[in-house]
mmCIF file of C-alpha atoms in Angstrom:
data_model
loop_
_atom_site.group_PDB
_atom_site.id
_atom_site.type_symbol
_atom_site.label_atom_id
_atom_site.label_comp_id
_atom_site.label_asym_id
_atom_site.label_seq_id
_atom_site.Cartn_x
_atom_site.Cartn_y
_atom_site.Cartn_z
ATOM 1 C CA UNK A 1 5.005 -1.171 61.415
ATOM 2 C CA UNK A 2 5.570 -4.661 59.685
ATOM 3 C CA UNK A 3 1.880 -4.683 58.274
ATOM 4 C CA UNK A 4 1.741 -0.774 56.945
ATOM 5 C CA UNK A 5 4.940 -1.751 55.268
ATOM 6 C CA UNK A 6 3.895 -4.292 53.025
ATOM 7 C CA UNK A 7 0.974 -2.611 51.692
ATOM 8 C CA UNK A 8 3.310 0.036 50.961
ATOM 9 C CA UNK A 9 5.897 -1.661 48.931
ATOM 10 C CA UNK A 10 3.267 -3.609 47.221
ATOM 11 C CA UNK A 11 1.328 -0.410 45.897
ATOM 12 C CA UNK A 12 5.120 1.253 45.266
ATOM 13 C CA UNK A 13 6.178 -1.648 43.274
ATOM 14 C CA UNK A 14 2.581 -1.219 41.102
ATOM 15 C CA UNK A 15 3.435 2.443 40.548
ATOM 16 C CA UNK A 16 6.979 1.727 39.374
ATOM 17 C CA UNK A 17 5.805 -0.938 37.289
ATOM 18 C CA UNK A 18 2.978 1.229 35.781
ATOM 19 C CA UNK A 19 5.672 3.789 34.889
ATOM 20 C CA UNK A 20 7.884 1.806 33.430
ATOM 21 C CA UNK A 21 5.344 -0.034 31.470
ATOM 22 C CA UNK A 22 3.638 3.509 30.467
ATOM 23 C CA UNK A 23 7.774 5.370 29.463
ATOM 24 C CA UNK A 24 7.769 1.829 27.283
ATOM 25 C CA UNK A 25 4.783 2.289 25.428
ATOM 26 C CA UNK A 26 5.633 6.224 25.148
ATOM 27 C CA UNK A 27 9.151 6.158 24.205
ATOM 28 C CA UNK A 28 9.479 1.759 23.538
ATOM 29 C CA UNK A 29 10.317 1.095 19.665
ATOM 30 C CA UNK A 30 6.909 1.999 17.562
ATOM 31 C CA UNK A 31 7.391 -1.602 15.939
ATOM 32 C CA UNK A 32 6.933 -3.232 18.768
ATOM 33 C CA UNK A 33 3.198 -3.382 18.537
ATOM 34 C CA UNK A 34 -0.086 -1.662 17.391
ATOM 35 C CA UNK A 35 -0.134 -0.200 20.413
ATOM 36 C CA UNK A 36 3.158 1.055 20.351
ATOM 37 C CA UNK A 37 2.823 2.733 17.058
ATOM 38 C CA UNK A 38 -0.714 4.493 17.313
ATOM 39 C CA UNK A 39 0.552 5.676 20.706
ATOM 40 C CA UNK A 40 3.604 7.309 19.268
ATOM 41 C CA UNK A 41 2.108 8.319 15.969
ATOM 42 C CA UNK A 42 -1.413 9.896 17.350
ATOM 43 C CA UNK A 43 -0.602 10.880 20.696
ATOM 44 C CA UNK A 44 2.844 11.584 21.624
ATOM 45 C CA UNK A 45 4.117 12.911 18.391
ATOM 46 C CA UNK A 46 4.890 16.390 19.817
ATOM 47 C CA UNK A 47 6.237 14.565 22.757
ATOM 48 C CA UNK A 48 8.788 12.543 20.852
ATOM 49 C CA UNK A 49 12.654 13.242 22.123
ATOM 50 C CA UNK A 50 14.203 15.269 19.548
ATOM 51 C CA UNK A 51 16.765 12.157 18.198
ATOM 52 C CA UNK A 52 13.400 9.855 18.130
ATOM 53 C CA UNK A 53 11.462 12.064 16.123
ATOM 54 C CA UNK A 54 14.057 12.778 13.474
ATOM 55 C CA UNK A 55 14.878 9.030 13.523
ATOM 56 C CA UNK A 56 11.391 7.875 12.392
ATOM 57 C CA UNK A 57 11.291 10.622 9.827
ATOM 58 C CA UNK A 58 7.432 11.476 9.989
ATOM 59 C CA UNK A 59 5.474 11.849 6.852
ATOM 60 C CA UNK A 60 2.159 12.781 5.671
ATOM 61 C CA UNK A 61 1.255 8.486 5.846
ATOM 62 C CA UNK A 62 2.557 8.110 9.242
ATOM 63 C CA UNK A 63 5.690 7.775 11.183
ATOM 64 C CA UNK A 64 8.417 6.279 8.656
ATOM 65 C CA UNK A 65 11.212 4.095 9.175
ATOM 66 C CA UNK A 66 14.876 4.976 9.916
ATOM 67 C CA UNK A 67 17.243 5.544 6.942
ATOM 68 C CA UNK A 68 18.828 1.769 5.951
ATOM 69 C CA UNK A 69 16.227 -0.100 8.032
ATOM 70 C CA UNK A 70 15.602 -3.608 6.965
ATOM 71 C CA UNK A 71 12.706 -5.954 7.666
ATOM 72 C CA UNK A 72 9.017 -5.148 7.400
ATOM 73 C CA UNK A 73 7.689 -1.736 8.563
ATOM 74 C CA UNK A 74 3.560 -1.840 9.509
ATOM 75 C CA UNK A 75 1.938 1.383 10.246
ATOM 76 C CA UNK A 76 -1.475 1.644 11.947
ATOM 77 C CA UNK A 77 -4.630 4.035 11.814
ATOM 78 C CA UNK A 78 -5.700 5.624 14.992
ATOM 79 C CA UNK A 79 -9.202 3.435 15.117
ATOM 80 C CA UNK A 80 -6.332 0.268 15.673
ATOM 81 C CA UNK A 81 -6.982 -0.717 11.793
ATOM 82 C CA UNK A 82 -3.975 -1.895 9.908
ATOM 83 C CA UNK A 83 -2.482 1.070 7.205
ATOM 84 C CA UNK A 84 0.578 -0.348 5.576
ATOM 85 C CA UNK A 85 2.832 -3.089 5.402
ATOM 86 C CA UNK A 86 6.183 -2.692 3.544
ATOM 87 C CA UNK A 87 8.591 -4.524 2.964
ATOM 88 C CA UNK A 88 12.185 -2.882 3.267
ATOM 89 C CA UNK A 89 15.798 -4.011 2.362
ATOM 90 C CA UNK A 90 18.663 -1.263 3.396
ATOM 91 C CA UNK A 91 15.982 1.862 3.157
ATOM 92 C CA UNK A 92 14.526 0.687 -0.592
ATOM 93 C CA UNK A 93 10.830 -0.244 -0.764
ATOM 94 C CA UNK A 94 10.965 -4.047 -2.348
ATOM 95 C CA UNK A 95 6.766 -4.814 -1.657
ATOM 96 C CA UNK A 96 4.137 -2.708 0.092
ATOM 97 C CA UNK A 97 0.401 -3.129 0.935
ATOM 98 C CA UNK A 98 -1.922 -0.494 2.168
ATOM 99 C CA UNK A 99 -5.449 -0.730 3.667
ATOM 100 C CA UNK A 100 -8.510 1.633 3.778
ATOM 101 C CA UNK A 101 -9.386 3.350 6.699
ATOM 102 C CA UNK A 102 -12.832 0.608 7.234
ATOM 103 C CA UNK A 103 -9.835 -2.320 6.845
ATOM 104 C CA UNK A 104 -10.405 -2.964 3.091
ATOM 105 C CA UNK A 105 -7.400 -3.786 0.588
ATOM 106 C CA UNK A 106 -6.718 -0.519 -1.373
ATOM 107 C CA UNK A 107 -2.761 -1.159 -2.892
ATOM 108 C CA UNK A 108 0.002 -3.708 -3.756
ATOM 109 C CA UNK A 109 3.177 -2.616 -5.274
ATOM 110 C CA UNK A 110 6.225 -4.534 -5.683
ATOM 111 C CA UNK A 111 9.677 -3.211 -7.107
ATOM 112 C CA UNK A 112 12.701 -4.457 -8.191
ATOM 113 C CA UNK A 113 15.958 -4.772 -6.281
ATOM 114 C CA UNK A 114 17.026 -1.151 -7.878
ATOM 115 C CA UNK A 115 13.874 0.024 -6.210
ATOM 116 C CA UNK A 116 11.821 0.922 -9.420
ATOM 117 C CA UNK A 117 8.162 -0.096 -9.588
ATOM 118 C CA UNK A 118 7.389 -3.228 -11.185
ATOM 119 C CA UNK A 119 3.799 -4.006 -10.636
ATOM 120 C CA UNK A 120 0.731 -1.653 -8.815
ATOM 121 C CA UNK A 121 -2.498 -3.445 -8.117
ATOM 122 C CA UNK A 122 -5.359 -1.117 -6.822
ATOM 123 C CA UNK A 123 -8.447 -2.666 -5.024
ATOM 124 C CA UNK A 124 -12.558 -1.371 -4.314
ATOM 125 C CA UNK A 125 -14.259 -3.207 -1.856
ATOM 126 C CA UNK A 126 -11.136 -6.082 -1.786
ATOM 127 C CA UNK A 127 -11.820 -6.539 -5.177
ATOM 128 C CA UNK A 128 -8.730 -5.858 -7.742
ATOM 129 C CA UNK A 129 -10.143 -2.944 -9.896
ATOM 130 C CA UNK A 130 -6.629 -1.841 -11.700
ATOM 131 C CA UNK A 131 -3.127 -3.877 -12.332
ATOM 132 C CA UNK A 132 -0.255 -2.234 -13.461
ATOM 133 C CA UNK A 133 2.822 -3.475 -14.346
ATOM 134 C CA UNK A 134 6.071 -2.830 -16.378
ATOM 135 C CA UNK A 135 4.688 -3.423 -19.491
ATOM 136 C CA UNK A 136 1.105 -4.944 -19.109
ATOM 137 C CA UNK A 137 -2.329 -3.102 -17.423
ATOM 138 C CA UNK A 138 -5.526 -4.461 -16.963
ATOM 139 C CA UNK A 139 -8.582 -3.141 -15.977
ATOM 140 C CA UNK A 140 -11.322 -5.053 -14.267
ATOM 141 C CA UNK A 141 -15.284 -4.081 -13.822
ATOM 142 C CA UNK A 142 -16.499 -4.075 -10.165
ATOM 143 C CA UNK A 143 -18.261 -7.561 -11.382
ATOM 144 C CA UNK A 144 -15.355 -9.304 -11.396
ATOM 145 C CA UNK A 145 -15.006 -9.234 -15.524
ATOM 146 C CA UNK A 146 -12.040 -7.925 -17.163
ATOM 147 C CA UNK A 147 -12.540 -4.167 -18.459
ATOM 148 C CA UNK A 148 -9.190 -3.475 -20.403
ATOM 149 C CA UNK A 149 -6.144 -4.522 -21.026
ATOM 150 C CA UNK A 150 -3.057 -2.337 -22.524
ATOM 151 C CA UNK A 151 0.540 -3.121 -23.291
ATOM 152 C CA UNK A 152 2.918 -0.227 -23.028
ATOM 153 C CA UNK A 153 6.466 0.033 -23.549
ATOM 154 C CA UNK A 154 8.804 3.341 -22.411
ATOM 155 C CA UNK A 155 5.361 4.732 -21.076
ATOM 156 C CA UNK A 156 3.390 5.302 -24.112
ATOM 157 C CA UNK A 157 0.927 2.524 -25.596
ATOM 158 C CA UNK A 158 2.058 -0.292 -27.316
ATOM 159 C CA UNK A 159 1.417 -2.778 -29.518
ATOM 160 C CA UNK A 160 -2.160 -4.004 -28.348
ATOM 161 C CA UNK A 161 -5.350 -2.596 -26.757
ATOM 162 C CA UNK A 162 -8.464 -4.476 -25.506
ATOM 163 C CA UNK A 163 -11.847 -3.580 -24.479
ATOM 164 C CA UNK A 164 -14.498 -5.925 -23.585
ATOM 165 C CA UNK A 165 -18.174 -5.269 -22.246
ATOM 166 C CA UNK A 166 -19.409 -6.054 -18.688
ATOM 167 C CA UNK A 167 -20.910 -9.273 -19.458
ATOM 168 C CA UNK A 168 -17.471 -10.291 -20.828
ATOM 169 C CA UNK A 169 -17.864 -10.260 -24.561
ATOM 170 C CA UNK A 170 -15.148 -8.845 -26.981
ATOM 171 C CA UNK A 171 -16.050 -4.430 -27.018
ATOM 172 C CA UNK A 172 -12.867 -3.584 -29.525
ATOM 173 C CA UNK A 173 -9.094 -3.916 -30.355
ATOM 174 C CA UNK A 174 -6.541 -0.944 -30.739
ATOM 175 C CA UNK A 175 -3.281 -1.316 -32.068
ATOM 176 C CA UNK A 176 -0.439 1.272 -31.813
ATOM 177 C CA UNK A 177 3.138 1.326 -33.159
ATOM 178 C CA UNK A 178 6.393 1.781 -30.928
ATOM 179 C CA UNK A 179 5.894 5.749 -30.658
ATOM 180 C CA UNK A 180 2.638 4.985 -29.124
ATOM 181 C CA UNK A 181 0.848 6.147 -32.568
ATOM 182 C CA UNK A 182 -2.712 5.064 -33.298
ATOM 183 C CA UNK A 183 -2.741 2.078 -35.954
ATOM 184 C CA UNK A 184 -5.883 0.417 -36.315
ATOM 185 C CA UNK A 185 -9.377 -0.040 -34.612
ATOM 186 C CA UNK A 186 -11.599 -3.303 -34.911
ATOM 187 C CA UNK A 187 -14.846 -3.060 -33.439
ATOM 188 C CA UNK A 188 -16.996 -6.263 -32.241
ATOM 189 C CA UNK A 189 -20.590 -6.733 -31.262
ATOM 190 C CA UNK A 190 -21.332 -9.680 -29.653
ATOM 191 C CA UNK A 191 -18.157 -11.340 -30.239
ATOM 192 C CA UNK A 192 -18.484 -10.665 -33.815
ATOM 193 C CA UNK A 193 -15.692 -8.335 -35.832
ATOM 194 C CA UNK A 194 -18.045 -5.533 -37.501
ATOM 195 C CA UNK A 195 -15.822 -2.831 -38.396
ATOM 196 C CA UNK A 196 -12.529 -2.350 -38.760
ATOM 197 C CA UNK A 197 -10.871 1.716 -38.789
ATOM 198 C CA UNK A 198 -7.717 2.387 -40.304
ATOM 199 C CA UNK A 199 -5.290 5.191 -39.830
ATOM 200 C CA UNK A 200 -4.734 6.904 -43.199
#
């Protein structure tokens, strides 16, 4: 009886364990790993106890975190590929970072402590395409050199604009008052000012 016994335990304790581990995973917080969260997010979902699901507040990016949460929330794609990473002080957004579905750098924002926008980088093949911010935007070719760059001010162009060509020489400069109103136009080939347009 002594040796059928042991066997016995030994394989009960295994299926406990197993459970336990499994009702972990399942039901365990979804921040507790990658595993955790494309569990939860791709496969139990429907499964969710009602007071879990309308904690995490699911949205069309994944499962988001609970109202006031604090501290960095990192969402996952199904193929085990890092989404998102944002950083969160009492339920406001203060930095985020999202990745591509093949693991490439897509988006950076970062907001103030009021929770607007300050700055919106967007990425192609990890390489920053588009920078946004308050009151400055630049534009880059996929070569690396700088396309644009625009000032605006109350959302409506400001001040200075600045085109260059691929190979990096000067293309043209626009210049706008404080109503975003077309001023003046100087046009450059090869570096060279050749024509400047006035408004009338």
């Amino acid at each position: 009886m002594k040796t059928l016994l042991n066997p016995l335990i030994i394989s009960a304790f295994i299926v406990i364990m197993l459970l336990g581990s499994l009702a972990q995973l399942m039901y365990g917080s979804s921040q507790s790993s990658k595993w955790h969260y494309i569990i939860q997010r791709y496969y139990m979902i429907v499964y969710l106890p009602r007071g879990m699901y309308i904690d995490l507040r699911v949205g069309l990016s994944g499962m988001l975190p609970p109202r006031n949460y604090s501290g960095t929330w990192i969402t996952w794609y199904k193929n085990g590929n890092l989404q998102s990473k944002v950083k969160i002080n009492k339920g406001e957004e203060m930095a985020n970072v999202w990745w591509n579905e093949d693991a490439t750098l897509y988006k950076k924002e970062y907001y103030d402590s009021k929770g607007y926008l300050q700055k919106r980088e967007h990425f192609k093949n990890n390489k920053l395409i588009e920078s946004i911010s308050n009151a400055l935007t630049i534009f880059w070719y996929e070569n690396g050199v700088k396309k644009s760059e625009e000032y605006y001010k109350d959302h409506k162009l400001y001040g200075l604009r600045i085109y260059w060509h691929k190979d990096g020489t000067l293309n043209k400069k626009e210049y706008y008052d404080s109503k975003g109103n077309f001023l003046k136009r100087m046009l450059f080939e090869k570096g060279q000012l050749v024509k400047t347009e006035v408004v009338e």
